[in-house]
mmCIF file of C-alpha atoms and ligand atoms in Angstrom:
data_model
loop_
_atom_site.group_PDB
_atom_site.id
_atom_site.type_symbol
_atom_site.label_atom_id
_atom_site.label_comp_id
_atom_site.label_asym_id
_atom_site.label_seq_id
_atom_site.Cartn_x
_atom_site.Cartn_y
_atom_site.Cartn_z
ATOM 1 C CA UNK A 1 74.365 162.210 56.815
ATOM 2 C CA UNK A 2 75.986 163.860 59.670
ATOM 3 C CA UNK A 3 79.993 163.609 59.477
ATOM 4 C CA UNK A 4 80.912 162.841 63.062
ATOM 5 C CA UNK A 5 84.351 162.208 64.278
ATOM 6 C CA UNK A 6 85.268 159.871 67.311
ATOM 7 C CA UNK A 7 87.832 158.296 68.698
ATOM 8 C CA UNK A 8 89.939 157.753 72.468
ATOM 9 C CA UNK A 9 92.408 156.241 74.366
ATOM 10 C CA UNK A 10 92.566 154.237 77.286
ATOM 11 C CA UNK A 11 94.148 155.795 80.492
ATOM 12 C CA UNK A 12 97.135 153.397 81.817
ATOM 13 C CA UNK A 13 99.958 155.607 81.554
ATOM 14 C CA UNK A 14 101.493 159.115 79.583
ATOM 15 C CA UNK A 15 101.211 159.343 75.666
ATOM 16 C CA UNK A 16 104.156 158.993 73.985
ATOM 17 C CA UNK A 17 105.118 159.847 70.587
ATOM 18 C CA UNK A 18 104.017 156.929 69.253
ATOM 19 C CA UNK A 19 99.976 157.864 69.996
ATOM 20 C CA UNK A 20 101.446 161.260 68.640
ATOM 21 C CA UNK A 21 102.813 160.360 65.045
ATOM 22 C CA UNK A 22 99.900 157.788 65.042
ATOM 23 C CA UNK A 23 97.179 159.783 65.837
ATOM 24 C CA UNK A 24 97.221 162.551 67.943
ATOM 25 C CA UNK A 25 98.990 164.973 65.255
ATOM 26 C CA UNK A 26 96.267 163.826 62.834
ATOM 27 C CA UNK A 27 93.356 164.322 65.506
ATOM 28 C CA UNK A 28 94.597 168.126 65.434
ATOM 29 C CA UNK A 29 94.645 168.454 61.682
ATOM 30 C CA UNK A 30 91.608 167.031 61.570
ATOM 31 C CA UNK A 31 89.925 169.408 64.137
ATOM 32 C CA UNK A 32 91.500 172.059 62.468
ATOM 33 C CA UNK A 33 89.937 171.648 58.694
ATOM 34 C CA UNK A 34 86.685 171.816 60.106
ATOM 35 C CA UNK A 35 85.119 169.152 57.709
ATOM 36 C CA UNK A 36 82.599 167.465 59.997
ATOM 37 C CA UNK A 37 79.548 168.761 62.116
ATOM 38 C CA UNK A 38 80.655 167.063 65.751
ATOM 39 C CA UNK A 39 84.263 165.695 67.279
ATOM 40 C CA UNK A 40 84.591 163.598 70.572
ATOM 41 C CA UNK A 41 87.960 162.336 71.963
ATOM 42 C CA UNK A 42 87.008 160.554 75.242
ATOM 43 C CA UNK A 43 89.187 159.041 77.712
ATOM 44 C CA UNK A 44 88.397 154.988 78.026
ATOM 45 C CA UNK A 45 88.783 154.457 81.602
ATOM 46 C CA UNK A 46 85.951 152.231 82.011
ATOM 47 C CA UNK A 47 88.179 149.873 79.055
ATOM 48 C CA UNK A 48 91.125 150.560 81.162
ATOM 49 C CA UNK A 49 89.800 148.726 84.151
ATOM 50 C CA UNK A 50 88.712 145.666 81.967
ATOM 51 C CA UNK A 51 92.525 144.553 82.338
ATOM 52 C CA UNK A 52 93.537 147.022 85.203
ATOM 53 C CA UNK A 53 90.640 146.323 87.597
ATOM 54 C CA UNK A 54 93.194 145.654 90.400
ATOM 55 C CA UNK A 55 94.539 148.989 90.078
ATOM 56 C CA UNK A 56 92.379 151.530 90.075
ATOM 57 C CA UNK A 57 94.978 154.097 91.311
ATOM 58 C CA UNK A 58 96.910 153.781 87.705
ATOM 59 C CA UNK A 59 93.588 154.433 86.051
ATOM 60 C CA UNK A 60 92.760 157.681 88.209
ATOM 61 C CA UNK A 61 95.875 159.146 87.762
ATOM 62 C CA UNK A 62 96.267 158.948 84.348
ATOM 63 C CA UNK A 63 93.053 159.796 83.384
ATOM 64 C CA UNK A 64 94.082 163.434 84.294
ATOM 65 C CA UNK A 65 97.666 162.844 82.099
ATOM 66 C CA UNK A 66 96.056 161.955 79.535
ATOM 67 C CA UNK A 67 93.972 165.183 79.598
ATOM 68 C CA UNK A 68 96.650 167.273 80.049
ATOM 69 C CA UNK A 69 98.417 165.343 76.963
ATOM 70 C CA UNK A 70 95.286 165.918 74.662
ATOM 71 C CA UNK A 71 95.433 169.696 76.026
ATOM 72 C CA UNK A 72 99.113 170.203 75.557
ATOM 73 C CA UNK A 73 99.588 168.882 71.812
ATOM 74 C CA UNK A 74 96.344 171.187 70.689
ATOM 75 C CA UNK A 75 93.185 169.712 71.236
ATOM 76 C CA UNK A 76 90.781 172.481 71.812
ATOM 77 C CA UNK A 77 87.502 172.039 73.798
ATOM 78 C CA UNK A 78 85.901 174.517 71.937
ATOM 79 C CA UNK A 79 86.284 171.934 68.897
ATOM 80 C CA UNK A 80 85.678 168.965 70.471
ATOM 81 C CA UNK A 81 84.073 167.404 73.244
ATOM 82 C CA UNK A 82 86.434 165.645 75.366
ATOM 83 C CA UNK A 83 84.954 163.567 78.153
ATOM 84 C CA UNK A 84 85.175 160.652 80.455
ATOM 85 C CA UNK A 85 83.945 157.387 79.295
ATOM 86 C CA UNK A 86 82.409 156.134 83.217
ATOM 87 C CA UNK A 87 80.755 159.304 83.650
ATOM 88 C CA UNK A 88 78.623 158.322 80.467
ATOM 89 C CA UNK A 89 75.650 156.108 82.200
ATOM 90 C CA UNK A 90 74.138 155.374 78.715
ATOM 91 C CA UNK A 91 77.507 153.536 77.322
ATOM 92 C CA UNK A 92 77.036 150.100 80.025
ATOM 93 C CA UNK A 93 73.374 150.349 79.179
ATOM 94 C CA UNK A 94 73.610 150.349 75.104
ATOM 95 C CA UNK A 95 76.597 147.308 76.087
ATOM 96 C CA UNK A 96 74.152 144.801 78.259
ATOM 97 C CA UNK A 97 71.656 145.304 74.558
ATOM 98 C CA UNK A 98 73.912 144.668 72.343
ATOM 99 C CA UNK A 99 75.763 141.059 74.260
ATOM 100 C CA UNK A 100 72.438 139.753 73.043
ATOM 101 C CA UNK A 101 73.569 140.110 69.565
ATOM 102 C CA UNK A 102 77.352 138.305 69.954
ATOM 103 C CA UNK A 103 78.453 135.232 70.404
ATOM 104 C CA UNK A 104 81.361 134.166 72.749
ATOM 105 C CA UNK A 105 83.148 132.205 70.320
ATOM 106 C CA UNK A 106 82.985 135.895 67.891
ATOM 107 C CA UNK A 107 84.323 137.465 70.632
ATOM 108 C CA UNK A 108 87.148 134.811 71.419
ATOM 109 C CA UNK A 109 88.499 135.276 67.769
ATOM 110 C CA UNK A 110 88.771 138.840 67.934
ATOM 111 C CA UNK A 111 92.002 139.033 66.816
ATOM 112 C CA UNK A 112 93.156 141.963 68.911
ATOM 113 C CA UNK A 113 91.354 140.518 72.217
ATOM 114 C CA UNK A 114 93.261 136.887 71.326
ATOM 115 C CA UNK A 115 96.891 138.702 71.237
ATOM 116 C CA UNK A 116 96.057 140.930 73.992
ATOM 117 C CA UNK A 117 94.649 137.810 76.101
ATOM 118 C CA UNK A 118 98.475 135.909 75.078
ATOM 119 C CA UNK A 119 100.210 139.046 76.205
ATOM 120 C CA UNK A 120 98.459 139.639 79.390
ATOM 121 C CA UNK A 121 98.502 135.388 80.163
ATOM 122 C CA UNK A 122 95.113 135.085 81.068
ATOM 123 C CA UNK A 123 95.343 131.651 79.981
ATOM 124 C CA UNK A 124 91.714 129.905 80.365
ATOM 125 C CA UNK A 125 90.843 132.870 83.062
ATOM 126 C CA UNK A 126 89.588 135.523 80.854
ATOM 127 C CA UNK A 127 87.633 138.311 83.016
ATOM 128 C CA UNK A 128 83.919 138.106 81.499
ATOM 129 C CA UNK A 129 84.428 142.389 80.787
ATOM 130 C CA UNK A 130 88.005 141.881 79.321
ATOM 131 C CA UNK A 131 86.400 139.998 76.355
ATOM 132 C CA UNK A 132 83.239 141.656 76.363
ATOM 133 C CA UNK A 133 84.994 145.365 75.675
ATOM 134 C CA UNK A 134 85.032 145.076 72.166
ATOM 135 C CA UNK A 135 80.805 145.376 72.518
ATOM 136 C CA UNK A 136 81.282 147.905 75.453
ATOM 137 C CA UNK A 137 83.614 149.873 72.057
ATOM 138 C CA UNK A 138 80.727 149.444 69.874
ATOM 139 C CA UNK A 139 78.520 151.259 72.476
ATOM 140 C CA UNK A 140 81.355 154.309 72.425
ATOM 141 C CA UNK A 141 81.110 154.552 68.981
ATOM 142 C CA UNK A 142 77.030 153.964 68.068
ATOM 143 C CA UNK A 143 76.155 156.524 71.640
ATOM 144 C CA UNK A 144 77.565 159.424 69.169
ATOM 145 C CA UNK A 145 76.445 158.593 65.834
ATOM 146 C CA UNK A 146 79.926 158.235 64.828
ATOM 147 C CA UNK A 147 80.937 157.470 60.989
ATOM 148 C CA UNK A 148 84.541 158.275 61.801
ATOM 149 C CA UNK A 149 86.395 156.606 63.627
ATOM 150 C CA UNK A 150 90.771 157.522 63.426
ATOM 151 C CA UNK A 151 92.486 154.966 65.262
ATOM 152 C CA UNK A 152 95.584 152.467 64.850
ATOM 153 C CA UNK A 153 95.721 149.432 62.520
ATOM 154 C CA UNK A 154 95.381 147.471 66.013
ATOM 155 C CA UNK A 155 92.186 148.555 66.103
ATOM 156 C CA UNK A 156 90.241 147.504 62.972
ATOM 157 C CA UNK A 157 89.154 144.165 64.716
ATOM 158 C CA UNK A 158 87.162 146.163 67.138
ATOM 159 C CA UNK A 159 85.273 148.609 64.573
ATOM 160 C CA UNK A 160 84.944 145.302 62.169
ATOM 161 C CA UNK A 161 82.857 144.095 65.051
ATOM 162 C CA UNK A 162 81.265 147.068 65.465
ATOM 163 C CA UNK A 163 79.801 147.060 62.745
ATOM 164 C CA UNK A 164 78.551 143.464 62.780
ATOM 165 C CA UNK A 165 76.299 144.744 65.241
ATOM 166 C CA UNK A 166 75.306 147.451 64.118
ATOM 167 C CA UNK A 167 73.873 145.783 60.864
ATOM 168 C CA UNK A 168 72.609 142.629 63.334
ATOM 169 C CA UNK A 169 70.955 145.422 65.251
ATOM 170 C CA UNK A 170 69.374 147.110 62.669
ATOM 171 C CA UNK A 171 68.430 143.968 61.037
ATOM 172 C CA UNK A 172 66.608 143.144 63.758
ATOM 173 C CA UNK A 173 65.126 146.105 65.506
ATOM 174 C CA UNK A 174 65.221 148.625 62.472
ATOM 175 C CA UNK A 175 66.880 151.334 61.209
ATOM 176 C CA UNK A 176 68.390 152.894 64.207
ATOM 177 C CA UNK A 177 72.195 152.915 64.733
ATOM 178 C CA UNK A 178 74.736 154.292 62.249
ATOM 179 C CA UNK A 179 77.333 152.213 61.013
ATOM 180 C CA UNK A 180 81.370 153.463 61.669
ATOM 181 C CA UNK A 181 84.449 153.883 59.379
ATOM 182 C CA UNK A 182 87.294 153.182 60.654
ATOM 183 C CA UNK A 183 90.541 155.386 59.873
ATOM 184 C CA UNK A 184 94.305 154.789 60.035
ATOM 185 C CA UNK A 185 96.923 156.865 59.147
ATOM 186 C CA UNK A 186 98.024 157.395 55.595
ATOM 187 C CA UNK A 187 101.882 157.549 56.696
ATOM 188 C CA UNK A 188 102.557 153.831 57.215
ATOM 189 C CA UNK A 189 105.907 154.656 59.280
ATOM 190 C CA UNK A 190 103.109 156.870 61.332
ATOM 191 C CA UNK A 191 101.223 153.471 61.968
ATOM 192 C CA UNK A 192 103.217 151.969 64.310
ATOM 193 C CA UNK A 193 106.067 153.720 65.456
ATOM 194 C CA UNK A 194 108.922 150.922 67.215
ATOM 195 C CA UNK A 195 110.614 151.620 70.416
ATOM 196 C CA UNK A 196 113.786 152.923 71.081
ATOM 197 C CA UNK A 197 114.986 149.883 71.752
ATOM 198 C CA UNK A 198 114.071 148.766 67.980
ATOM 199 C CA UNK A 199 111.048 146.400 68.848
ATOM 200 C CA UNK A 200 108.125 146.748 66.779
ATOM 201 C CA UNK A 201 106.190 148.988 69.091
ATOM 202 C CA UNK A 202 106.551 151.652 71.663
ATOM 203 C CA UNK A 203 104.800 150.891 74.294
ATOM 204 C CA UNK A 204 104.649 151.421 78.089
ATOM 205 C CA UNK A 205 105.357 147.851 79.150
ATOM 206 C CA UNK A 206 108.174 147.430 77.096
ATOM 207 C CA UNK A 207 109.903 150.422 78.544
ATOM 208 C CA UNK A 208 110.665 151.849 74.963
ATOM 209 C CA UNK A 209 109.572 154.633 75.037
ATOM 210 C CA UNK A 210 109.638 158.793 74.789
ATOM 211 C CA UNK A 211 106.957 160.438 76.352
ATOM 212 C CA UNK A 212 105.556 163.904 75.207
ATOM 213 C CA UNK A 213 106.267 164.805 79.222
ATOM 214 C CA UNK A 214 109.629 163.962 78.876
ATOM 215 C CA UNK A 215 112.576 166.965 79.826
ATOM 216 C CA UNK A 216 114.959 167.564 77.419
ATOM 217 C CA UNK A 217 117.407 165.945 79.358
ATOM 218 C CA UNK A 218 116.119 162.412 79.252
ATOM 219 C CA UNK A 219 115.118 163.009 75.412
ATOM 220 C CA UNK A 220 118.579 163.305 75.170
ATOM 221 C CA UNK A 221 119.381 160.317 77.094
ATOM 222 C CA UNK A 222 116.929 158.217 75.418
ATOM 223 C CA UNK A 223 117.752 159.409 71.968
ATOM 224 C CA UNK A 224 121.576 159.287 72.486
ATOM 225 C CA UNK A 225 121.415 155.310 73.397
ATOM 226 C CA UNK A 226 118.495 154.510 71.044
ATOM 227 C CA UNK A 227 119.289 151.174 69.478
ATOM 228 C CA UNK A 228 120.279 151.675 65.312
ATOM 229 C CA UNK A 229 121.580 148.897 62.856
ATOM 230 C CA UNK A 230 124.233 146.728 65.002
ATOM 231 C CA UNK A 231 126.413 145.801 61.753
ATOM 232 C CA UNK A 232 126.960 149.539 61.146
ATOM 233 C CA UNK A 233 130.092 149.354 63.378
ATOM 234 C CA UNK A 234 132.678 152.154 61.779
ATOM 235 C CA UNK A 235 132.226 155.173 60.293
ATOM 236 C CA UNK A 236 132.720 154.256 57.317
ATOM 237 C CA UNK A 237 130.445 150.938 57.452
ATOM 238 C CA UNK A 238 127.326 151.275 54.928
ATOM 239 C CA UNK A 239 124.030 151.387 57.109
ATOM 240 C CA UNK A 240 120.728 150.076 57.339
ATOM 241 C CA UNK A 241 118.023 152.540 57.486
ATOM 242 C CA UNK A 242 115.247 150.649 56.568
ATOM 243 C CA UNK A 243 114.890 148.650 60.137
ATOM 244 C CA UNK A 244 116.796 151.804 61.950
ATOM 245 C CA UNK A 245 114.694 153.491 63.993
ATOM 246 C CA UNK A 246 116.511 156.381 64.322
ATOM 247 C CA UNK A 247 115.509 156.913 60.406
ATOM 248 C CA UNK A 248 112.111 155.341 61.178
ATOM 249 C CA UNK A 249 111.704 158.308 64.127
ATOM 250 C CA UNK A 250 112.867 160.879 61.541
ATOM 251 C CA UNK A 251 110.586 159.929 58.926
ATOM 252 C CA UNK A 252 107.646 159.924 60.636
ATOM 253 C CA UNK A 253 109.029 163.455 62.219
ATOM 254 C CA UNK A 254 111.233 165.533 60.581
ATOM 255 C CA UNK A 255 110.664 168.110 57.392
ATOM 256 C CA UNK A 256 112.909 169.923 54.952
ATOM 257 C CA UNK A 257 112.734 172.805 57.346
ATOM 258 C CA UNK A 258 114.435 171.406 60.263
ATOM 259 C CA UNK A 259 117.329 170.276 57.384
ATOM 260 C CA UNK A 260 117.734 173.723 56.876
ATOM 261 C CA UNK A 261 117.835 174.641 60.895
ATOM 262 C CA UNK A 262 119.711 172.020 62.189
ATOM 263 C CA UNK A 263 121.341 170.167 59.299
ATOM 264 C CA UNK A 264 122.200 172.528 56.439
ATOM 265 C CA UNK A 265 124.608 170.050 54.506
ATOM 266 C CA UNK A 266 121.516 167.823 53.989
ATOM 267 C CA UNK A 267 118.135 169.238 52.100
ATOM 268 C CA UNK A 268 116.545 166.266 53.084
ATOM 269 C CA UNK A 269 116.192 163.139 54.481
ATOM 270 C CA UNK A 270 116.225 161.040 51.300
ATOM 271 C CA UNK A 271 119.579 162.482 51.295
ATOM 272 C CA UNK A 272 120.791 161.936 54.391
ATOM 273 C CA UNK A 273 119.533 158.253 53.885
ATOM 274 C CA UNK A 274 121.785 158.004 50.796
ATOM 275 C CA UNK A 275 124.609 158.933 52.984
ATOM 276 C CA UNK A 276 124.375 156.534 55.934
ATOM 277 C CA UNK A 277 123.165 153.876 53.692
ATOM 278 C CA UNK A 278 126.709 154.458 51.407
ATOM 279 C CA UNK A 279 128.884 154.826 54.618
ATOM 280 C CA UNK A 280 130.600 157.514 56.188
ATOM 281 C CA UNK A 281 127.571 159.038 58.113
ATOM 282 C CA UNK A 282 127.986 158.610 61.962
ATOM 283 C CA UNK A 283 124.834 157.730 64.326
ATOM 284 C CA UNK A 284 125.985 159.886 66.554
ATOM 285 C CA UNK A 285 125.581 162.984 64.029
ATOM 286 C CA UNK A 286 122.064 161.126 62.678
ATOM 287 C CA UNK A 287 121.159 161.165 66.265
ATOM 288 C CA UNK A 288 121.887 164.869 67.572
ATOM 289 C CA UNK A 289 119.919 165.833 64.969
ATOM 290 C CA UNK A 290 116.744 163.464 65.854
ATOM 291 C CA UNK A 291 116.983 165.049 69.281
ATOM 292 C CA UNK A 292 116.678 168.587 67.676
ATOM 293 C CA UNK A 293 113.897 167.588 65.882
ATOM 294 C CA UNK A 294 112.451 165.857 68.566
ATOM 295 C CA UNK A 295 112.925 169.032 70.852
ATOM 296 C CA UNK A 296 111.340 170.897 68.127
ATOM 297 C CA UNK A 297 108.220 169.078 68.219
ATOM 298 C CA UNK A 298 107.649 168.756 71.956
ATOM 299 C CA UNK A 299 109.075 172.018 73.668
ATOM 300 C CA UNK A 300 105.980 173.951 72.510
ATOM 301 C CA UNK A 301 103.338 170.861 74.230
ATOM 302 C CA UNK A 302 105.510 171.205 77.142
ATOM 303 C CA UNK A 303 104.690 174.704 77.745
ATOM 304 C CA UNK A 304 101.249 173.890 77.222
ATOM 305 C CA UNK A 305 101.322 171.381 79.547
ATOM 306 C CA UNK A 306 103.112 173.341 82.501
ATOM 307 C CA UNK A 307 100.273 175.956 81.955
ATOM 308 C CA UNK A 308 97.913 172.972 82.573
ATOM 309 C CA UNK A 309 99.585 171.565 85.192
ATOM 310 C CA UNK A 310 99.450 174.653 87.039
ATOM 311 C CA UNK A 311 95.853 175.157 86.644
ATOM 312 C CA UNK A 312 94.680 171.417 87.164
ATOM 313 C CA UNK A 313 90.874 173.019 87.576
ATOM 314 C CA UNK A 314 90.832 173.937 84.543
ATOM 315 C CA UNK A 315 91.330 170.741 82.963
ATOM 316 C CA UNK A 316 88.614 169.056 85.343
ATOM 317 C CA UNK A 317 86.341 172.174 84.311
ATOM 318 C CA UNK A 318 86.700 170.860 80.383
ATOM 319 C CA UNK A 319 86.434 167.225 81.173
ATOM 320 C CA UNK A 320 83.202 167.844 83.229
ATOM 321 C CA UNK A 321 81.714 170.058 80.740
ATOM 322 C CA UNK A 322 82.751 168.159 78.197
ATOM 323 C CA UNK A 323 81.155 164.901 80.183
ATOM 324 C CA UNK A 324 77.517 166.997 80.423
ATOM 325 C CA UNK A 325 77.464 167.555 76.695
ATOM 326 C CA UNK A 326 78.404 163.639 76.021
ATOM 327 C CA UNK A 327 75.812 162.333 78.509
ATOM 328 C CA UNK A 328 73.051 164.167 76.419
ATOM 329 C CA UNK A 329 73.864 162.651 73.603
ATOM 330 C CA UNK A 330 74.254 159.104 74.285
ATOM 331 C CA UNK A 331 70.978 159.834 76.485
ATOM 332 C CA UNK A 332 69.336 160.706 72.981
ATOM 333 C CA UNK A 333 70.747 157.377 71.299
ATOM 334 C CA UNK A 334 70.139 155.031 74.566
ATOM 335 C CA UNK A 335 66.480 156.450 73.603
ATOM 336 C CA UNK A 336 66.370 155.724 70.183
ATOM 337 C CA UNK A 337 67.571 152.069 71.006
ATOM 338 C CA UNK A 338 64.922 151.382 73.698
ATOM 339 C CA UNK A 339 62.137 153.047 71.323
ATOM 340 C CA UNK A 340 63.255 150.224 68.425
ATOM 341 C CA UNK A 341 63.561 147.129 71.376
ATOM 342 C CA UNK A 342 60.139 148.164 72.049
ATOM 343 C CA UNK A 343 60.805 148.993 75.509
ATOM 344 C CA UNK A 344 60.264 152.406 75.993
ATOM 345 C CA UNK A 345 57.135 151.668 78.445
ATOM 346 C CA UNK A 346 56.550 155.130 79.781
ATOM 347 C CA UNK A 347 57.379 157.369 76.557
HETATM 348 N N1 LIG B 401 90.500 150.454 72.328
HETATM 349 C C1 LIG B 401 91.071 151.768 72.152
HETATM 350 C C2 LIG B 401 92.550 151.668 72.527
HETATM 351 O O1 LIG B 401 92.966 150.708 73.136
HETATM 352 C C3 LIG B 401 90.403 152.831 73.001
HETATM 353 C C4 LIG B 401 88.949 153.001 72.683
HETATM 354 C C5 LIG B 401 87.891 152.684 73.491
HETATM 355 C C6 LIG B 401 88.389 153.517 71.476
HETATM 356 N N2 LIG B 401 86.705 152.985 72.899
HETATM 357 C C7 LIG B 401 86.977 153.488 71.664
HETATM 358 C C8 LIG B 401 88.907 153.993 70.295
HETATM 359 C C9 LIG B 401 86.096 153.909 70.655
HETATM 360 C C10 LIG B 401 88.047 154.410 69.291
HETATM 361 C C11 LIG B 401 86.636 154.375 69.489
HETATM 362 O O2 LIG B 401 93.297 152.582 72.230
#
C-alpha cells in the first residue's frame, strides 16, 4: 500500500510556535526523509467558515498567512502539494455521501466538536456545518488516499470518526476507501505547547501567544514578561520548572548547541533545571536565553517569509498549482465512490 501523508490547518489567524513545535517542525522532517510516495498540507478554509461564516474577511486573509507560514519554516512545493481546501469541488461532494452513514447523536459526542461547541457558546444553536465538519474531515482525508495523518492530540476524535466511516463505507459499498492513521508527536512537551501567560494552550483567542511573524522586538517583549512559577520570588528561592513555561518553551526548543552559544556555564538543560529548581538561578537570566533561542529558530523563517511577502505571486502560483494537482486526485476518488454507490450512470 501506498504511504501517503496528509494533514492541514484551518486559516483564522498566523501560526505560532505552538503549530511549530507541534507539527510544523515535524511536517519538514518528515518531507525531508522521503519515506512515503505522496504529501499534501492543505489549507482548511472551507472548516474555517464552519465557525467563522460571519467573517469571511479573517478567512481570506489568512489563508495567504498561512501560506507564507508553511513557505517560510520549509515546506517545499516540490515535495508536497499544498492547496486550498474550497477550490477542491470533490471534498463537499464525498461529505453529502458519507452524512448518510452518521448519526447526529455520533456527531454530538465528538468530543472535540462538544468542547469546541462549550467554548464557542453555541448553546442549543449549533450551525448544521459546524457539527457536520468532522464528516466534511473525513472527506479531506479519504479524497487522497491518506494512511497518515500528523496532527495534534486534539485531533484524534476526528480521525477516530474517520475511520468509522470508512469501515461503514466499505462495509456497505465495498472495498473502496482507505482507512487513516493518525499521528501525534513523540515529544509530549511538543503536544501542546501553553501560552505565555502559563494556560494550557497557546492559542489566538487567548492572546498567549508568539507568532513565527513576530519582530524580534516583541519576542523580546513577550518573552521578557512571560508568566514563570509565582512562588519563585528571590533569587535564591528554589523553582518550579515542571509547570514553568519558560522551561516548558525551552524543552520543546532548545539543544546542547545553543548551551554552548549562548549559555556556556550550562551543557544542558537538565542542568540548568537542577539549578533553578535548587535556587539561585534568576528568570531573568533563564529568560534572555529563551529569547536567543527563540531568535535562533525564527530569524531564518523570517527571511523566508520577507522573500515571500515580496513576491505574493509566487505564493498564489504554488497554491494554484498545487490546487490543480489536488482536484485530480480527489476527482479520481469522488469516482471510485460513485462507481461503488452504483451511481456512475454515464461511465
Ligand atoms: N481540524 C484541523 C484543525 O483544526 C484541520 C483539518 C481539516 C485537518 N481537515 C483536516 C487536519 C484533515 C488533518 C486532516 O487543525
Amino acid at each position: 500500500m501506498k504511504k501517503i501523508i496528509l494533514t492541514g490547518d484551518r486559516p483564522t489567524g498566523n501560526l505560532h510556535l505552538g503549530h511549530y513545535v507541534g507539527s510544523l517542525k515535524n511536517r519538514v522532517k518528515l518531507q525531508e526523509n522521503s519515506d512515503y510516495d505522496e504529501m499534501y498540507v492543505f489549507i482548511a478554509d472551507t472548516q474555517a467558515l464552519t465557525d467563522n461564516f460571519n467573517n469571511p474577511k479573517k478567512v481570506r486573509d489568512s489563508v495567504l498567512e498561512v501560506a507564507i507560514d508553511y513557505l517560510s519554516v520549509g515546506l517545499d512545493p516540490t515535495k508536497v502539494t499544498i492547496f486550498i481546501q474550497s477550490m477542491i469541488s470533490a471534498l463537499p461532494e464525498l461529505t453529502m455521501y458519507y452524512m448518510n452513514l452518521v448519526t447526529l447523536s455520533r456527531l454530538e459526542r465528538n468530543p472535540t466538536v462538544k468542547s469546541e461547541v462549550k467554548q464557542k457558546d453555541f448553546g442549543s444553536s449549533i450551525p448544521v456545518g459546524f457539527l457536520n465538519y468532522p464528516i466534511s474531515q473525513t472527506a479531506d482525508i479519504t479524497a487522497f488516499d491518506a494512511t497518515i495523518v500528523p496532527v495534534g492530540d486534539d485531533q484524534l476524535p476526528m480521525l477516530e470518526q474517520a475511520r468509522e466511516i470508512v469501515r461503514s463505507f466499505n462495509n456497505i459499498y465495498g472495498d473502496t476507501l482507505v482507512e487513516p492513521k493518525a499521528v501525534i508527536p513523540d515529544n509530549e512537551v511538543c503536544r501542546r505547547l501553553p501560552g505565555t501567560d502559563g494556560k494550557a494552550k497557546m492559542s489566538k483567542s487567548l492572546g498567549n501567544c508568539i507568532y513565527l511573524k513576530d519582530d524580534s522586538e516583541t519576542v523580546k517583549k513577550k518573552v521578557m514578561s512571560m508568566y514563570t512559577d509565582p512562588n519563585h520570588l528571590r533569587v535564591e528561592d528554589p523553582g518550579n520548572t515542571k509547570d514553568n513555561p519558560v522551561f516548558i518553551y525551552l524543552e520543546a526548543l532548545a539543544n546542547d548547541d545553543h548551551f554552548k552559544k549562548y549559555l556556556p556555564e550550562y551543557k544542558n538543560l537538565d542542568e540548568l533545571k537542577a539549578h533553578y529548581e535548587k535556587g539561585g538561578l534568576g528568570d531573568v537570566k533563564v529568560k534572555r536565553f529563551l529569547y536567543d533561542v527563540i531568535e535562533d529558530t525564527l530569524t531564518p523563517i523570517r527571511s523566508k517569509r520577507k522573500y515571500y511577502e515580496e513576491n505574493i505571486d509566487l505564493v498564489l502560483d504554488i497554491l494554484k498549482k498545487g490546487s490543480v494537482k489536488a482536484n485530480e486526485k480527489a476527482n479520481e476518488t469522488l469516482k471510485r465512490v460513485k462507481r461503488a454507490m452504483l451511481i456512475d450512470y454515464f461511465e
